[in-house]
PDB file of C-alpha atoms in Angstrom:
ATOM      1  CA  UNK A   1     141.735 107.172 -23.184  1.00 32.00           C
ATOM      2  CA  UNK A   2     138.535 109.238 -23.227  1.00 37.00           C
ATOM      3  CA  UNK A   3     135.636 106.944 -23.959  1.00 39.00           C
ATOM      4  CA  UNK A   4     132.252 106.829 -25.631  1.00 41.00           C
ATOM      5  CA  UNK A   5     130.249 109.506 -23.831  1.00 43.00           C
ATOM      6  CA  UNK A   6     132.981 112.124 -24.096  1.00 41.00           C
ATOM      7  CA  UNK A   7     133.162 111.643 -27.863  1.00 39.00           C
ATOM      8  CA  UNK A   8     129.417 111.630 -28.345  1.00 40.00           C
ATOM      9  CA  UNK A   9     128.502 114.685 -26.332  1.00 45.00           C
ATOM     10  CA  UNK A  10     131.220 117.003 -27.456  1.00 42.00           C
ATOM     11  CA  UNK A  11     131.847 115.983 -31.055  1.00 40.00           C
ATOM     12  CA  UNK A  12     128.193 116.676 -31.871  1.00 36.00           C
ATOM     13  CA  UNK A  13     128.038 120.059 -30.122  1.00 39.00           C
ATOM     14  CA  UNK A  14     131.365 121.216 -31.538  1.00 38.00           C
ATOM     15  CA  UNK A  15     130.103 121.157 -35.129  1.00 33.00           C
ATOM     16  CA  UNK A  16     128.704 124.675 -34.810  1.00 34.00           C
ATOM     17  CA  UNK A  17     127.657 127.035 -32.072  1.00 35.00           C
ATOM     18  CA  UNK A  18     124.408 127.507 -34.024  1.00 38.00           C
ATOM     19  CA  UNK A  19     123.698 123.816 -34.690  1.00 41.00           C
ATOM     20  CA  UNK A  20     120.389 122.694 -33.257  1.00 73.00           C
ATOM     21  CA  UNK A  21     120.181 119.342 -31.538  1.00 84.00           C
ATOM     22  CA  UNK A  22     117.291 117.529 -29.911  1.00 90.00           C
ATOM     23  CA  UNK A  23     117.490 114.558 -27.588  1.00 92.00           C
ATOM     24  CA  UNK A  24     115.347 112.094 -25.705  1.00 92.00           C
ATOM     25  CA  UNK A  25     117.940 112.063 -22.951  1.00 90.00           C
ATOM     26  CA  UNK A  26     118.651 108.669 -21.438  1.00 90.00           C
ATOM     27  CA  UNK A  27     115.429 106.633 -21.452  1.00 91.00           C
ATOM     28  CA  UNK A  28     115.317 103.777 -18.942  1.00 90.00           C
ATOM     29  CA  UNK A  29     113.723 100.863 -20.783  1.00 92.00           C
ATOM     30  CA  UNK A  30     114.120  98.146 -18.156  1.00 90.00           C
ATOM     31  CA  UNK A  31     116.782  97.091 -15.651  1.00 87.00           C
ATOM     32  CA  UNK A  32     120.019  96.857 -17.618  1.00 89.00           C
ATOM     33  CA  UNK A  33     118.688  98.546 -20.782  1.00 94.00           C
ATOM     34  CA  UNK A  34     118.617 102.218 -21.786  1.00 94.00           C
ATOM     35  CA  UNK A  35     118.298 104.165 -25.021  1.00 95.00           C
ATOM     36  CA  UNK A  36     119.211 107.722 -25.974  1.00 95.00           C
ATOM     37  CA  UNK A  37     118.418 109.301 -29.339  1.00 96.00           C
ATOM     38  CA  UNK A  38     120.044 112.554 -30.476  1.00 94.00           C
ATOM     39  CA  UNK A  39     118.950 114.388 -33.637  1.00 94.00           C
ATOM     40  CA  UNK A  40     121.207 116.981 -35.296  1.00 89.00           C
ATOM     41  CA  UNK A  41     119.420 119.330 -37.700  1.00 87.00           C
ATOM     42  CA  UNK A  42     122.670 120.676 -39.172  1.00 84.00           C
ATOM     43  CA  UNK A  43     123.840 117.264 -40.392  1.00 89.00           C
ATOM     44  CA  UNK A  44     120.475 115.424 -40.523  1.00 92.00           C
ATOM     45  CA  UNK A  45     122.140 112.622 -38.547  1.00 93.00           C
ATOM     46  CA  UNK A  46     120.575 110.589 -35.749  1.00 95.00           C
ATOM     47  CA  UNK A  47     122.824 109.219 -33.011  1.00 95.00           C
ATOM     48  CA  UNK A  48     121.592 106.232 -30.996  1.00 96.00           C
ATOM     49  CA  UNK A  49     123.207 105.252 -27.704  1.00 95.00           C
ATOM     50  CA  UNK A  50     121.862 101.842 -26.693  1.00 96.00           C
ATOM     51  CA  UNK A  51     122.851  99.810 -23.639  1.00 96.00           C
ATOM     52  CA  UNK A  52     122.024  96.229 -22.762  1.00 96.00           C
ATOM     53  CA  UNK A  53     123.480  93.046 -21.272  1.00 95.00           C
ATOM     54  CA  UNK A  54     126.805  92.041 -22.822  1.00 96.00           C
ATOM     55  CA  UNK A  55     126.050  88.304 -23.033  1.00 96.00           C
ATOM     56  CA  UNK A  56     122.801  88.195 -25.054  1.00 96.00           C
ATOM     57  CA  UNK A  57     120.878  89.881 -27.861  1.00 97.00           C
ATOM     58  CA  UNK A  58     118.865  92.971 -27.152  1.00 97.00           C
ATOM     59  CA  UNK A  59     116.709  94.983 -29.527  1.00 96.00           C
ATOM     60  CA  UNK A  60     115.103  98.391 -29.937  1.00 96.00           C
ATOM     61  CA  UNK A  61     112.284  99.388 -32.259  1.00 94.00           C
ATOM     62  CA  UNK A  62     111.570 103.066 -32.882  1.00 89.00           C
ATOM     63  CA  UNK A  63     108.884 104.889 -34.766  1.00 89.00           C
ATOM     64  CA  UNK A  64     105.292 105.945 -34.272  1.00 88.00           C
ATOM     65  CA  UNK A  65     102.967 103.232 -32.999  1.00 84.00           C
ATOM     66  CA  UNK A  66     100.709 102.277 -30.130  1.00 81.00           C
ATOM     67  CA  UNK A  67     101.390  99.989 -27.202  1.00 77.00           C
ATOM     68  CA  UNK A  68     100.863  96.429 -28.387  1.00 75.00           C
ATOM     69  CA  UNK A  69     102.158  97.143 -31.892  1.00 75.00           C
ATOM     70  CA  UNK A  70     105.801  96.465 -31.108  1.00 70.00           C
ATOM     71  CA  UNK A  71     106.366  93.536 -33.458  1.00 77.00           C
ATOM     72  CA  UNK A  72     104.045  94.285 -36.356  1.00 82.00           C
ATOM     73  CA  UNK A  73     105.356  93.519 -39.833  1.00 86.00           C
ATOM     74  CA  UNK A  74     107.234  96.390 -41.435  1.00 88.00           C
ATOM     75  CA  UNK A  75     108.343  98.105 -38.209  1.00 91.00           C
ATOM     76  CA  UNK A  76     111.980  99.279 -38.056  1.00 94.00           C
ATOM     77  CA  UNK A  77     114.173  97.571 -35.434  1.00 95.00           C
ATOM     78  CA  UNK A  78     117.848  97.242 -34.540  1.00 97.00           C
ATOM     79  CA  UNK A  79     119.408  94.460 -32.476  1.00 97.00           C
ATOM     80  CA  UNK A  80     122.843  93.416 -31.244  1.00 97.00           C
ATOM     81  CA  UNK A  81     123.795  89.985 -32.584  1.00 96.00           C
ATOM     82  CA  UNK A  82     126.963  89.366 -30.591  1.00 96.00           C
ATOM     83  CA  UNK A  83     129.155  91.243 -33.069  1.00 95.00           C
ATOM     84  CA  UNK A  84     127.469  94.414 -34.240  1.00 95.00           C
ATOM     85  CA  UNK A  85     124.229  96.365 -34.441  1.00 97.00           C
ATOM     86  CA  UNK A  86     121.918  94.868 -37.079  1.00 97.00           C
ATOM     87  CA  UNK A  87     119.467  97.040 -39.021  1.00 96.00           C
ATOM     88  CA  UNK A  88     116.322  94.953 -39.522  1.00 95.00           C
ATOM     89  CA  UNK A  89     112.589  94.976 -40.151  1.00 93.00           C
ATOM     90  CA  UNK A  90     109.926  93.033 -38.242  1.00 90.00           C
ATOM     91  CA  UNK A  91     108.025  90.197 -39.914  1.00 89.00           C
ATOM     92  CA  UNK A  92     105.288  89.993 -37.303  1.00 84.00           C
ATOM     93  CA  UNK A  93     104.800  88.325 -33.922  1.00 81.00           C
ATOM     94  CA  UNK A  94     106.473  84.931 -33.694  1.00 81.00           C
ATOM     95  CA  UNK A  95     108.845  85.514 -36.630  1.00 87.00           C
ATOM     96  CA  UNK A  96     112.451  86.655 -36.440  1.00 89.00           C
ATOM     97  CA  UNK A  97     113.131  90.066 -38.037  1.00 92.00           C
ATOM     98  CA  UNK A  98     114.892  90.181 -41.398  1.00 92.00           C
ATOM     99  CA  UNK A  99     118.159  92.052 -41.797  1.00 93.00           C
ATOM    100  CA  UNK A 100     117.781  95.210 -43.871  1.00 91.00           C
ATOM    101  CA  UNK A 101     120.436  97.332 -45.600  1.00 93.00           C
ATOM    102  CA  UNK A 102     122.557  98.384 -42.638  1.00 95.00           C
ATOM    103  CA  UNK A 103     122.535 102.167 -42.657  1.00 95.00           C
ATOM    104  CA  UNK A 104     123.776 102.451 -39.070  1.00 96.00           C
ATOM    105  CA  UNK A 105     127.487 103.163 -38.577  1.00 95.00           C
ATOM    106  CA  UNK A 106     128.718 101.914 -35.201  1.00 95.00           C
ATOM    107  CA  UNK A 107     130.991 104.549 -33.672  1.00 93.00           C
ATOM    108  CA  UNK A 108     131.799 102.533 -30.550  1.00 93.00           C
ATOM    109  CA  UNK A 109     130.948  99.222 -28.885  1.00 95.00           C
ATOM    110  CA  UNK A 110     132.213  98.918 -25.318  1.00 94.00           C
ATOM    111  CA  UNK A 111     131.556  96.651 -22.340  1.00 94.00           C
ATOM    112  CA  UNK A 112     131.875  97.556 -18.669  1.00 91.00           C
ATOM    113  CA  UNK A 113     130.590  95.604 -15.673  1.00 90.00           C
ATOM    114  CA  UNK A 114     128.447  93.345 -17.865  1.00 93.00           C
ATOM    115  CA  UNK A 115     126.753  96.226 -19.715  1.00 94.00           C
ATOM    116  CA  UNK A 116     127.348  96.815 -23.404  1.00 96.00           C
ATOM    117  CA  UNK A 117     127.128 100.379 -24.742  1.00 95.00           C
ATOM    118  CA  UNK A 118     126.686 100.875 -28.480  1.00 96.00           C
ATOM    119  CA  UNK A 119     126.837 104.286 -30.137  1.00 95.00           C
ATOM    120  CA  UNK A 120     125.707 104.355 -33.774  1.00 95.00           C
ATOM    121  CA  UNK A 121     124.792 106.998 -36.358  1.00 95.00           C
ATOM    122  CA  UNK A 122     122.609 107.125 -39.466  1.00 95.00           C
ATOM    123  CA  UNK A 123     120.931 109.694 -41.683  1.00 95.00           C
ATOM    124  CA  UNK A 124     117.390 110.824 -40.827  1.00 95.00           C
ATOM    125  CA  UNK A 125     116.127 109.477 -44.162  1.00 94.00           C
ATOM    126  CA  UNK A 126     117.977 106.550 -45.724  1.00 94.00           C
ATOM    127  CA  UNK A 127     115.502 105.855 -48.533  1.00 86.00           C
ATOM    128  CA  UNK A 128     115.527 102.192 -47.448  1.00 85.00           C
ATOM    129  CA  UNK A 129     112.098 100.592 -47.415  1.00 78.00           C
ATOM    130  CA  UNK A 130     112.410  99.229 -43.885  1.00 83.00           C
ATOM    131  CA  UNK A 131     113.904 102.319 -42.205  1.00 93.00           C
ATOM    132  CA  UNK A 132     111.903 104.750 -40.101  1.00 94.00           C
ATOM    133  CA  UNK A 133     112.456 108.378 -41.114  1.00 95.00           C
ATOM    134  CA  UNK A 134     113.474 110.560 -38.187  1.00 95.00           C
ATOM    135  CA  UNK A 135     111.766 113.970 -38.323  1.00 93.00           C
ATOM    136  CA  UNK A 136     113.519 116.737 -36.428  1.00 91.00           C
ATOM    137  CA  UNK A 137     110.277 118.660 -35.892  1.00 88.00           C
ATOM    138  CA  UNK A 138     108.633 115.757 -34.043  1.00 89.00           C
ATOM    139  CA  UNK A 139     108.244 116.248 -30.308  1.00 89.00           C
ATOM    140  CA  UNK A 140     108.035 112.560 -29.351  1.00 93.00           C
ATOM    141  CA  UNK A 141     109.092 109.108 -30.489  1.00 94.00           C
ATOM    142  CA  UNK A 142     107.886 105.619 -29.550  1.00 93.00           C
ATOM    143  CA  UNK A 143     110.179 102.799 -28.442  1.00 94.00           C
ATOM    144  CA  UNK A 144     109.589  99.065 -28.113  1.00 93.00           C
ATOM    145  CA  UNK A 145     112.335  96.891 -26.684  1.00 94.00           C
ATOM    146  CA  UNK A 146     113.248  93.312 -25.897  1.00 94.00           C
ATOM    147  CA  UNK A 147     116.150  91.181 -24.744  1.00 95.00           C
ATOM    148  CA  UNK A 148     116.838  87.471 -24.456  1.00 95.00           C
ATOM    149  CA  UNK A 149     116.026  85.966 -21.063  1.00 94.00           C
ATOM    150  CA  UNK A 150     119.314  84.037 -20.914  1.00 95.00           C
ATOM    151  CA  UNK A 151     122.833  84.325 -22.290  1.00 96.00           C
ATOM    152  CA  UNK A 152     122.355  83.734 -26.025  1.00 96.00           C
ATOM    153  CA  UNK A 153     122.666  85.603 -29.311  1.00 96.00           C
ATOM    154  CA  UNK A 154     120.318  83.253 -31.180  1.00 94.00           C
ATOM    155  CA  UNK A 155     117.083  85.011 -32.073  1.00 92.00           C
ATOM    156  CA  UNK A 156     114.339  83.203 -30.216  1.00 92.00           C
ATOM    157  CA  UNK A 157     111.413  83.927 -27.916  1.00 89.00           C
ATOM    158  CA  UNK A 158     112.664  86.455 -25.365  1.00 91.00           C
ATOM    159  CA  UNK A 159     110.661  85.066 -22.450  1.00 87.00           C
ATOM    160  CA  UNK A 160     108.042  86.759 -20.312  1.00 84.00           C
ATOM    161  CA  UNK A 161     108.886  90.117 -18.815  1.00 87.00           C
ATOM    162  CA  UNK A 162     111.736  90.767 -21.227  1.00 92.00           C
ATOM    163  CA  UNK A 163     110.023  93.272 -23.489  1.00 91.00           C
ATOM    164  CA  UNK A 164     108.054  96.479 -23.189  1.00 91.00           C
ATOM    165  CA  UNK A 165     107.177  99.924 -24.548  1.00 92.00           C
ATOM    166  CA  UNK A 166     107.942 103.594 -24.017  1.00 91.00           C
ATOM    167  CA  UNK A 167     105.235 105.470 -25.884  1.00 91.00           C
ATOM    168  CA  UNK A 168     105.651 109.203 -26.510  1.00 91.00           C
ATOM    169  CA  UNK A 169     109.212 109.661 -25.253  1.00 91.00           C
ATOM    170  CA  UNK A 170     109.807 113.457 -25.426  1.00 91.00           C
ATOM    171  CA  UNK A 171     112.436 114.765 -27.852  1.00 91.00           C
ATOM    172  CA  UNK A 172     113.492 118.177 -26.557  1.00 85.00           C
ATOM    173  CA  UNK A 173     115.869 120.831 -27.798  1.00 75.00           C
ATOM    174  CA  UNK A 174     119.362 120.686 -26.332  1.00 57.00           C
ATOM    175  CA  UNK A 175     121.405 123.840 -25.888  1.00 49.00           C
ATOM    176  CA  UNK A 176     124.171 124.604 -28.378  1.00 48.00           C
ATOM    177  CA  UNK A 177     127.734 125.560 -27.357  1.00 42.00           C
ATOM    178  CA  UNK A 178     127.020 129.287 -27.343  1.00 42.00           C
ATOM    179  CA  UNK A 179     123.839 128.772 -25.333  1.00 46.00           C
ATOM    180  CA  UNK A 180     125.707 126.674 -22.748  1.00 43.00           C
ATOM    181  CA  UNK A 181     127.989 129.655 -22.145  1.00 42.00           C
ATOM    182  CA  UNK A 182     125.095 132.098 -22.034  1.00 43.00           C
ATOM    183  CA  UNK A 183     123.326 129.991 -19.434  1.00 50.00           C
ATOM    184  CA  UNK A 184     126.380 130.328 -17.179  1.00 65.00           C
ATOM    185  CA  UNK A 185     126.118 126.856 -15.722  1.00 79.00           C
ATOM    186  CA  UNK A 186     129.009 125.847 -13.488  1.00 82.00           C
ATOM    187  CA  UNK A 187     129.833 122.976 -11.131  1.00 87.00           C
ATOM    188  CA  UNK A 188     131.770 123.724  -7.949  1.00 87.00           C
ATOM    189  CA  UNK A 189     134.011 122.612  -6.510  1.00 90.00           C
ATOM    190  CA  UNK A 190     135.355 120.904  -9.614  1.00 87.00           C
ATOM    191  CA  UNK A 191     137.296 118.652  -9.055  1.00 91.00           C
ATOM    192  CA  UNK A 192     135.072 117.555  -6.187  1.00 91.00           C
ATOM    193  CA  UNK A 193     135.663 115.215  -3.272  1.00 91.00           C
ATOM    194  CA  UNK A 194     132.345 114.000  -1.851  1.00 91.00           C
ATOM    195  CA  UNK A 195     129.831 116.593  -3.060  1.00 90.00           C
ATOM    196  CA  UNK A 196     129.312 119.412  -5.532  1.00 90.00           C
ATOM    197  CA  UNK A 197     126.844 122.212  -6.221  1.00 89.00           C
ATOM    198  CA  UNK A 198     125.465 123.770  -9.389  1.00 88.00           C
ATOM    199  CA  UNK A 199     125.509 127.459 -10.257  1.00 84.00           C
ATOM    200  CA  UNK A 200     122.871 128.390 -12.818  1.00 81.00           C
ATOM    201  CA  UNK A 201     120.769 131.366 -13.827  1.00 77.00           C
ATOM    202  CA  UNK A 202     117.869 129.019 -14.567  1.00 79.00           C
ATOM    203  CA  UNK A 203     115.660 126.860 -12.372  1.00 82.00           C
ATOM    204  CA  UNK A 204     116.955 123.300 -12.511  1.00 85.00           C
ATOM    205  CA  UNK A 205     114.517 120.431 -13.035  1.00 84.00           C
ATOM    206  CA  UNK A 206     116.788 117.395 -12.773  1.00 85.00           C
ATOM    207  CA  UNK A 207     120.435 116.385 -12.470  1.00 89.00           C
ATOM    208  CA  UNK A 208     121.751 113.029 -13.731  1.00 88.00           C
ATOM    209  CA  UNK A 209     125.356 111.839 -13.476  1.00 90.00           C
ATOM    210  CA  UNK A 210     126.837 109.392 -16.024  1.00 86.00           C
ATOM    211  CA  UNK A 211     130.170 107.605 -16.134  1.00 84.00           C
ATOM    212  CA  UNK A 212     132.312 107.610 -19.287  1.00 76.00           C
ATOM    213  CA  UNK A 213     130.514 104.486 -20.564  1.00 70.00           C
ATOM    214  CA  UNK A 214     127.177 106.295 -20.546  1.00 74.00           C
ATOM    215  CA  UNK A 215     125.862 104.445 -17.481  1.00 81.00           C
ATOM    216  CA  UNK A 216     123.690 106.435 -15.088  1.00 84.00           C
ATOM    217  CA  UNK A 217     125.351 106.413 -11.672  1.00 91.00           C
ATOM    218  CA  UNK A 218     123.402 109.087  -9.778  1.00 91.00           C
ATOM    219  CA  UNK A 219     120.232 111.157 -10.066  1.00 90.00           C
ATOM    220  CA  UNK A 220     119.178 114.155  -8.007  1.00 89.00           C
ATOM    221  CA  UNK A 221     115.952 116.105  -7.561  1.00 80.00           C
ATOM    222  CA  UNK A 222     117.361 118.624  -5.049  1.00 59.00           C
ATOM    223  CA  UNK A 223     118.535 120.990  -7.748  1.00 65.00           C
ATOM    224  CA  UNK A 224     120.838 123.628  -6.299  1.00 59.00           C
ATOM    225  CA  UNK A 225     121.622 121.948  -3.001  1.00 71.00           C
ATOM    226  CA  UNK A 226     124.844 120.100  -2.230  1.00 84.00           C
ATOM    227  CA  UNK A 227     124.814 116.892  -4.286  1.00 91.00           C
ATOM    228  CA  UNK A 228     126.394 113.846  -2.646  1.00 91.00           C
ATOM    229  CA  UNK A 229     128.800 111.822  -4.843  1.00 94.00           C
ATOM    230  CA  UNK A 230     130.742 110.163  -2.035  1.00 93.00           C
ATOM    231  CA  UNK A 231     129.792 106.692  -3.318  1.00 94.00           C
ATOM    232  CA  UNK A 232     131.358 107.282  -6.753  1.00 94.00           C
ATOM    233  CA  UNK A 233     134.846 106.172  -7.680  1.00 92.00           C
ATOM    234  CA  UNK A 234     137.603 108.603  -8.574  1.00 91.00           C
ATOM    235  CA  UNK A 235     137.429 109.636 -12.221  1.00 89.00           C
ATOM    236  CA  UNK A 236     135.652 111.652 -14.926  1.00 88.00           C
ATOM    237  CA  UNK A 237     131.864 111.972 -15.012  1.00 88.00           C
ATOM    238  CA  UNK A 238     129.285 113.829 -17.089  1.00 85.00           C
ATOM    239  CA  UNK A 239     126.479 115.768 -15.440  1.00 87.00           C
ATOM    240  CA  UNK A 240     123.260 116.210 -17.434  1.00 83.00           C
ATOM    241  CA  UNK A 241     121.412 119.285 -16.190  1.00 84.00           C
ATOM    242  CA  UNK A 242     117.847 119.882 -17.337  1.00 80.00           C
ATOM    243  CA  UNK A 243     116.182 123.224 -16.692  1.00 79.00           C
ATOM    244  CA  UNK A 244     112.487 124.043 -16.258  1.00 77.00           C
ATOM    245  CA  UNK A 245     112.133 124.566 -20.036  1.00 73.00           C
ATOM    246  CA  UNK A 246     113.479 121.041 -20.673  1.00 69.00           C
ATOM    247  CA  UNK A 247     116.731 122.383 -22.139  1.00 72.00           C
ATOM    248  CA  UNK A 248     119.742 120.172 -21.427  1.00 74.00           C
ATOM    249  CA  UNK A 249     123.330 121.095 -20.641  1.00 78.00           C
ATOM    250  CA  UNK A 250     126.157 118.592 -20.215  1.00 79.00           C
ATOM    251  CA  UNK A 251     129.032 119.485 -17.879  1.00 83.00           C
ATOM    252  CA  UNK A 252     132.223 117.564 -17.044  1.00 85.00           C
ATOM    253  CA  UNK A 253     132.907 116.720 -13.402  1.00 89.00           C
ATOM    254  CA  UNK A 254     136.094 115.268 -11.976  1.00 90.00           C
ATOM    255  CA  UNK A 255     135.700 113.191  -8.805  1.00 91.00           C
ATOM    256  CA  UNK A 256     138.836 113.130  -6.632  1.00 89.00           C
TER     257      UNK A 256
END
């Protein structure tokens, strides 16, 4: 069965060839934790893909703030409680967040190799007092994150080194379906054995390969050269290609 990433990437882009989407791309928060935020202007829906350890709570705060302001009262936060993604609001440092009206709809919740991947959607503006309003025109967003230091879903002090910030994560425009075709991006050979190359009319800035659970498995800086995937297992992968204008295209790659 085709899994999370396949559904996310192609169900959003298939809404309309003219739909505009913006994305942070996959943001590495800390070892074992990533976040990816996609904004769709046609539907005014935000899609969050959040990964973390499968055996403990992990949390993500988003909004506009400065480093050091990650747990101030009133800030919007979501966390995994062992069952689902909880929509909450911070009560200040040293106090557990309070659950808010849950406006996030979890589309999938999967575990692979000890990593949980949650994909959830909500409207840009929910009119709930504790929810941050996503603004499509914004060029950046701030993240604060934390996870429990040991296997536990009880909200408690996370322990030193288990929290941090990503301030000013860029939100860039992703290409629509028609623009993907116009860019004439192609992977070859595809299926591939141990390596593949990229054909593109544009200068390529970065290439990241994800498995079907959304986990990054390879990253390349040598844009149009032969890209080695000999260490990957046989199966379906997704290749995120970013050009020099920070536009992103997602291509399917089959590893033989």
